[in-house]
Coordinates of C-alpha atoms and ligand atoms in Angstrom, one line a residue:
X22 CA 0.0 0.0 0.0
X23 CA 1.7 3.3 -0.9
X24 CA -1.6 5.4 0.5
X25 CA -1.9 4.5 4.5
X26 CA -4.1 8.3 5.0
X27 CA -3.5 6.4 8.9
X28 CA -0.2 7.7 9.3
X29 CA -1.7 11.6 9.3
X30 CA -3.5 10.4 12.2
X31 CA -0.8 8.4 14.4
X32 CA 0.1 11.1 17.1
X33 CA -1.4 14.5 18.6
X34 CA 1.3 16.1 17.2
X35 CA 0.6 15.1 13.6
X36 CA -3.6 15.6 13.8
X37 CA -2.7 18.9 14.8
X38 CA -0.8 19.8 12.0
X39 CA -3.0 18.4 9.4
X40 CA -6.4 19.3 11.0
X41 CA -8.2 21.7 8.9
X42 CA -10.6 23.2 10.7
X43 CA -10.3 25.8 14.0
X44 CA -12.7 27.1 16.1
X45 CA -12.1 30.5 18.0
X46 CA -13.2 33.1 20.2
X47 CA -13.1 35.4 17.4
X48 CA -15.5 33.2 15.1
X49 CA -17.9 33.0 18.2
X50 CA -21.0 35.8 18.8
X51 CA -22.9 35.1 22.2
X52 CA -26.6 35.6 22.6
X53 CA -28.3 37.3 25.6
X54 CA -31.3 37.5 27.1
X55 CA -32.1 40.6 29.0
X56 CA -35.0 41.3 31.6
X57 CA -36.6 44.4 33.3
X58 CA -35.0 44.9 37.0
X59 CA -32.0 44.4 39.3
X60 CA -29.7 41.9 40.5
X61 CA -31.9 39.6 38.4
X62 CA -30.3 36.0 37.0
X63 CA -33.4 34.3 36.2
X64 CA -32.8 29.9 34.1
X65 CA -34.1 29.6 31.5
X66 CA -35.5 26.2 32.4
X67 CA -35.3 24.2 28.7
X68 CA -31.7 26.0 28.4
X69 CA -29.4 24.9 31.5
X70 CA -27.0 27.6 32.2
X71 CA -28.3 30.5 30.0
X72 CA -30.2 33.2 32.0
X73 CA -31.7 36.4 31.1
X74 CA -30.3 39.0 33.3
X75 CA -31.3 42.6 34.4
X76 CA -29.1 45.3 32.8
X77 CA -26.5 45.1 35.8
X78 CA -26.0 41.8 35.7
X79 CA -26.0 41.8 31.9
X80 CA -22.8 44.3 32.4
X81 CA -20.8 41.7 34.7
X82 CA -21.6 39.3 32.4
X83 CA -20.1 41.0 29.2
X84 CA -17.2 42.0 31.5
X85 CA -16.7 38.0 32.4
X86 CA -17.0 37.1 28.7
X87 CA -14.3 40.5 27.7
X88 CA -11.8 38.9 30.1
X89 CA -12.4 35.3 28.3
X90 CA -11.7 37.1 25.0
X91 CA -15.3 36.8 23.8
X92 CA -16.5 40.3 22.4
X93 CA -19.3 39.5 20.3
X94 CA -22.9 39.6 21.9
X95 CA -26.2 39.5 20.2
X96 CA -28.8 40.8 22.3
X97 CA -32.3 39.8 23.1
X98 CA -35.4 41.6 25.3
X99 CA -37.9 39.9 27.5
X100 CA -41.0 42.2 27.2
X101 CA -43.3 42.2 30.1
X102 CA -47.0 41.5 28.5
X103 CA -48.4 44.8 29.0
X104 CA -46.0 46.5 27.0
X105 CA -46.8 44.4 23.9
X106 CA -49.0 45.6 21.0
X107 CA -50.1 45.2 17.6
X108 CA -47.8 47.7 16.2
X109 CA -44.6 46.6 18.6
X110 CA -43.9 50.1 19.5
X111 CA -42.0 49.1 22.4
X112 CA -39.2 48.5 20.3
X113 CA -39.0 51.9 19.2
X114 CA -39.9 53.8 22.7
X115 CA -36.2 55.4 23.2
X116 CA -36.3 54.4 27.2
X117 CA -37.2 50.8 26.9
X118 CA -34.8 47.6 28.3
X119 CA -33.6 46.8 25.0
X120 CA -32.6 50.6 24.1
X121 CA -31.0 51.1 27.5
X122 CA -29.5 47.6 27.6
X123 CA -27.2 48.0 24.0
X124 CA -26.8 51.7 25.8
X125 CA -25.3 50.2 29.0
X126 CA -23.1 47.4 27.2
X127 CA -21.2 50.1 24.7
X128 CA -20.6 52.8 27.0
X129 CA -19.1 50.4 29.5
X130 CA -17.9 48.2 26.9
X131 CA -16.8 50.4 24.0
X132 CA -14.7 47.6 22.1
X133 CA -17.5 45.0 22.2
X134 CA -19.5 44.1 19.1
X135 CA -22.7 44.6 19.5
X136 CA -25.6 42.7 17.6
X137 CA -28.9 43.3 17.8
X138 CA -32.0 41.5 16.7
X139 CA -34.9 43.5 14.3
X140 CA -37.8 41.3 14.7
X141 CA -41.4 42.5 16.5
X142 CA -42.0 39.3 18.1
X143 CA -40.4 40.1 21.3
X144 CA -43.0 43.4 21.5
X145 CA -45.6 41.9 19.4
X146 CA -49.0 41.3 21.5
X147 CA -50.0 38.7 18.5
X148 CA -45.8 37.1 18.9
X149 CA -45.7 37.4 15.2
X150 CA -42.4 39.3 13.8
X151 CA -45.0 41.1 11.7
X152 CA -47.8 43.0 11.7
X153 CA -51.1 40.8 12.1
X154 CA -54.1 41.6 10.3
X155 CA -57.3 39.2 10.0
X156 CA -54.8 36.7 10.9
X157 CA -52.2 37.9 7.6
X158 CA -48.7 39.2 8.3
X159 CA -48.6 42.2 6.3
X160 CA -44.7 42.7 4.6
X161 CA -45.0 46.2 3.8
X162 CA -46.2 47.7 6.2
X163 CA -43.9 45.8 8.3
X164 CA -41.4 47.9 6.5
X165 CA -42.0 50.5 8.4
X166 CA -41.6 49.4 12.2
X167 CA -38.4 47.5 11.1
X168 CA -36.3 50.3 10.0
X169 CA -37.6 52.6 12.7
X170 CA -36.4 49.3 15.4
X171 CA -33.2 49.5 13.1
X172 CA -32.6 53.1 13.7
X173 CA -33.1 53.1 17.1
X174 CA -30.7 50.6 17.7
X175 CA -28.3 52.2 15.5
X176 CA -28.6 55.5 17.6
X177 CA -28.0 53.2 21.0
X178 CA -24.9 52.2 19.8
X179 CA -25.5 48.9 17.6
X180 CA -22.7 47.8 15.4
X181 CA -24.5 45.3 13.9
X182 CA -28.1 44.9 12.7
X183 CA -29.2 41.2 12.3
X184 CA -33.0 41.6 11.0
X185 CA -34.3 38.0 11.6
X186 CA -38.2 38.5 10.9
X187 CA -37.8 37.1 6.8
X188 CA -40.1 40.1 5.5
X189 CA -39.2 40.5 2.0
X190 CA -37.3 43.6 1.2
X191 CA -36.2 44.3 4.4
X192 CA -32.3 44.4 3.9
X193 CA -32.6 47.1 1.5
X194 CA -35.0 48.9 3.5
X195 CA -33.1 49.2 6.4
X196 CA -30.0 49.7 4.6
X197 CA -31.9 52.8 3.5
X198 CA -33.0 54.1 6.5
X199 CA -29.5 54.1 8.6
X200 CA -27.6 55.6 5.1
X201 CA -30.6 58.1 5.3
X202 CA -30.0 58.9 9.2
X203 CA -25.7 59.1 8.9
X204 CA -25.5 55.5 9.8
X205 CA -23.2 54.1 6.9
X206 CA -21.2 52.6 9.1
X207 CA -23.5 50.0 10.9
X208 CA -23.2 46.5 9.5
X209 CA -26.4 44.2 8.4
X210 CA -25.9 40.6 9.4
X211 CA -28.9 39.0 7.4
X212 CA -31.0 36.3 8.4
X213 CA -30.9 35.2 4.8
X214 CA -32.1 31.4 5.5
X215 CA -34.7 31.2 8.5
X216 CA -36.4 28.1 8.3
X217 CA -39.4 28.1 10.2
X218 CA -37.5 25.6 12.7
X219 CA -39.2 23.4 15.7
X220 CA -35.4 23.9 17.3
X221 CA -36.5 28.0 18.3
X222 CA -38.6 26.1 20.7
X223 CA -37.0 26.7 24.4
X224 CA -35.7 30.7 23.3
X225 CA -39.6 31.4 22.8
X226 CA -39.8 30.1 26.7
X227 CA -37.1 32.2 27.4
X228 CA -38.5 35.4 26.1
X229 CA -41.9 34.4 26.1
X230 CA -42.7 35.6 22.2
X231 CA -44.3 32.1 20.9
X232 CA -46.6 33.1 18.2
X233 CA -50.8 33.3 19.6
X234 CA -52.1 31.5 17.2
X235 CA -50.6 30.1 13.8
X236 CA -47.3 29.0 12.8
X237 CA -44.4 31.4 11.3
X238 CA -44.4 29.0 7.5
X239 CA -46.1 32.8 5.7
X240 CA -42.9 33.7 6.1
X241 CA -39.7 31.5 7.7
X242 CA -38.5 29.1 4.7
X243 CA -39.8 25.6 4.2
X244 CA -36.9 23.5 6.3
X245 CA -37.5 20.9 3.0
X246 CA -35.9 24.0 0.7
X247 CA -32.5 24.6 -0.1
X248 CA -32.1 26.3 -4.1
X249 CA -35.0 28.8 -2.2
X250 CA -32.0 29.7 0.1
X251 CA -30.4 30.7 -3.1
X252 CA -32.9 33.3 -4.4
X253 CA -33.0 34.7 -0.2
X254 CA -29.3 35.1 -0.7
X255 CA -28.9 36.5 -4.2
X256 CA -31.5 39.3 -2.7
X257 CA -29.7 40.3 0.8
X258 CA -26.6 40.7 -1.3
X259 CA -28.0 43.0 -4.1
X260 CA -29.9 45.0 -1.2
X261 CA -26.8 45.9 0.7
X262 CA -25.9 42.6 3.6
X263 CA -22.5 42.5 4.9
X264 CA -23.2 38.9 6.4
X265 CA -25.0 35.9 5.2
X266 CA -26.5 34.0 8.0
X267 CA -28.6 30.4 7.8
X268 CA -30.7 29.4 11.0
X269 CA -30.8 26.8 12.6
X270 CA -27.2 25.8 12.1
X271 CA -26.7 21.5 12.8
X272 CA -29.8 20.4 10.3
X273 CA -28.7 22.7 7.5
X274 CA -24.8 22.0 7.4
X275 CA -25.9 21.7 3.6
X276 CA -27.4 25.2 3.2
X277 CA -24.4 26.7 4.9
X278 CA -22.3 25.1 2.7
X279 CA -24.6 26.2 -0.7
X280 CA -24.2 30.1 0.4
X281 CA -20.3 29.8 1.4
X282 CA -19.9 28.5 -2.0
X283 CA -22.4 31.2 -3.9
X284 CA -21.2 34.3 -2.1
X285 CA -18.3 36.1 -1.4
X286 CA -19.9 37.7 2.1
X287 CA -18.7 36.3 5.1
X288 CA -21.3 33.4 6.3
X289 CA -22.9 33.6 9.6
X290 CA -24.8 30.3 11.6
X291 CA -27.4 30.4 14.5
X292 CA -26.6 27.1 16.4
X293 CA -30.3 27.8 18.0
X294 CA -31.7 27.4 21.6
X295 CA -33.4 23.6 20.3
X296 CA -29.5 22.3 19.5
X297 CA -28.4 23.9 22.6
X298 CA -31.0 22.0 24.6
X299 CA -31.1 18.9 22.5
X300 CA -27.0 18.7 23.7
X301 CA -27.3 19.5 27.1
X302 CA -30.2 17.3 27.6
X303 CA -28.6 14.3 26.4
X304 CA -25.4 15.2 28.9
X305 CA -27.2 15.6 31.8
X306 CA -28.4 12.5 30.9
X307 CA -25.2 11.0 31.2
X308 CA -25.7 9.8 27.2
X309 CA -22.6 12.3 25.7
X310 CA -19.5 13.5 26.6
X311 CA -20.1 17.1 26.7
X312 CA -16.7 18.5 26.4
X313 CA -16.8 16.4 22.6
X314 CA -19.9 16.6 21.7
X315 CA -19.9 20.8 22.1
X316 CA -16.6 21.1 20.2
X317 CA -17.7 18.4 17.2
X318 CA -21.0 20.5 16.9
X319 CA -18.6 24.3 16.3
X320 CA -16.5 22.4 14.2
X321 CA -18.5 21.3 12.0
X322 CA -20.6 24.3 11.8
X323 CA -17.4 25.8 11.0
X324 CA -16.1 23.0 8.7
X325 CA -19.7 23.3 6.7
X326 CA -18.3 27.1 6.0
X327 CA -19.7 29.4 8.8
X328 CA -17.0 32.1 9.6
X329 CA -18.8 33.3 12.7
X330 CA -21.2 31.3 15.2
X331 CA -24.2 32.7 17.2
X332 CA -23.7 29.9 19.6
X333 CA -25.4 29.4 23.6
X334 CA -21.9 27.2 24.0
X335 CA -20.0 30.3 23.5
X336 CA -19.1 31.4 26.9
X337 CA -18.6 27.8 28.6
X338 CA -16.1 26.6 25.8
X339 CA -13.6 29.4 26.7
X340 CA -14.4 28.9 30.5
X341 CA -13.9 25.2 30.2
X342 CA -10.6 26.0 27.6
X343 CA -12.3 23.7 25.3
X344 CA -11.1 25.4 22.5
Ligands
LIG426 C1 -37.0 36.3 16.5 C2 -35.9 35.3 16.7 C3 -36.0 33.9 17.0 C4 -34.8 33.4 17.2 C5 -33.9 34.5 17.0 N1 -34.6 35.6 16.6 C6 -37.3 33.1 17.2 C7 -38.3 32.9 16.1 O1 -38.1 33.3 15.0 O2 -39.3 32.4 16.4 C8 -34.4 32.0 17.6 C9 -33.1 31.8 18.3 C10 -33.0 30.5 18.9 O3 -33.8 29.6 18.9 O4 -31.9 30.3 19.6 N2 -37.5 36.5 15.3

């Protein structure tokens, strides 16, 4: 035998050199839930160890992830009830907790990156990411609340907008609107391809924004689809996207790979709150070896062509030094 591909594999030494694929802080973007309050740390019960914290404890936590050399955050509001409406002005209202929270992280943190989620689900009393009316989400006018959500979050600080509702048109809209208001400068990480996922399950508990009635299929992509993803890219990159991103992450390792190979844009992947819990369920269950089974998943989400991560395993695989 003159091929033995075994002897690239015989010691540590050698796998290292040969392996192809790294995974680093840098690649990695950590998402946080924020609630109303102080000194609050409040489990999110289907997602052992994530919490949603009140704005003071959301700044320690940043701080502990800075030190760790994870600087990358990608924030998300828990909206008491009453605040909710049809139109999701909350999301606009210049003192609300999401406003004040990406406030608070860049003054204290200056350096960290910033992304922030344009969706009205969070403030939407019928938990669509639309406007509902007679039980249609209307795009258009949908539009509208977007960019103003976009702007707002611009002026707070933002340094990158990651519109994950799937309206059509939205990229170029909002691109419009922060060119428009002096805010050339503030990137667009696009959800390209949202599937409308069972895995977004346990982050609708922890933010309480599960649809009221209905499903999201009028307008997240058909998990079935992958050419669609195609026609979602070719549009976010005409309307002015500076990042490509497919959601979920583990169950389309194939779509990932179709946009890294159609676009020159850097790719982005949401490993989402279901793969999170589907992990840390199976360890707690004594059934995988978490240290592995965390690294395998980043790996090959970044193996399948994902430069950056939005990952719930961000912070514990630079604690752990798993990396
Ligand atoms: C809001 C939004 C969702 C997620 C990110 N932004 C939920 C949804 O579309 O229903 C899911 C993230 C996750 O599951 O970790 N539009």
């Amino acid at each position: 035998m003159l091929q033995r591909p075994r002897r690239n594999r015989k010691s540590e030494v050698i796998r290292q050199m040969v392996q192809e694929t790294h995974v680093s802080a840098a690649n990695l973007i950590f998402p946080l839930f924020i609630i109303e309050g102080e000194n609050q740390k409040t489990e999110v019960s289907s997602m052992p160890g994530i919490f949603r914290y009140s704005i003071d404890n959301l700044l320690r936590e940043v701080e502990s992830c800075m030190n760790l050399g994870l600087k990358s955050f990608d924030l998300f509001p828990n909206i008491s009830e009453e605040l909710k409406d049809k139109y999701a002005t909350e999301s606009h209202r210049d003192e609300s907790l999401y406003l004040r929270a990406i406030r608070a992280v860049k003054t204290n943190f200056p350096e960290a990156c910033v992304v922030t989620d344009v969706a009205m689900d969070p403030y939407s009393s019928d938990g669509h990411d639309g406007i509902v009316e007679n039980g249609e989400i209307l795009n258009d006018e949908t539009l509208e609340v977007l960019g103003k959500m976009a702007l707002a979050h611009a002026q707070s600080g933002a340094d990158i907008i990651a519109p994950s509702d799937m309206m059509d048109g939205r990229v170029g809209y909002i691109r419009q609107v922060l060119d428009d208001n002096g805010f050339k400068h503030v990137s667009i990480m696009s959800y390209t391809a949202k599937y409308a996922s069972a895995f977004y399950g346990p982050f609708r508990d922890a933010l309480n924004s599960a649809p009221k009635f209905g499903d999201k299929k009028t307008y997240q992509m058909n998990p079935a689809n992958q050419r669609e993803a195609l026609i979602e890219a070719n549009l976010d990159e005409t309307e002015g996207a500076d990042f490509l991103m497919v959601k979920p992450a583990l169950a389309y390792l194939d779509v990932i790979k179709l946009l890294k190979d159609n676009t020159e844009l850097p790719i982005a992947a949401y490993n989402v709150s279901g793969e999170y819990a589907m992990l840390k369920a199976a360890v707690q269950k004594g059934w995988l070896n978490e240290q592995r089974a965390v690294t395998e998943v980043l790996t090959s989400i970044r193996r399948a062509g994902a430069t950056a991560i939005l990952t719930y395993h961000a912070k514990e695989v630079l604690v752990n030094k798993w990396l």
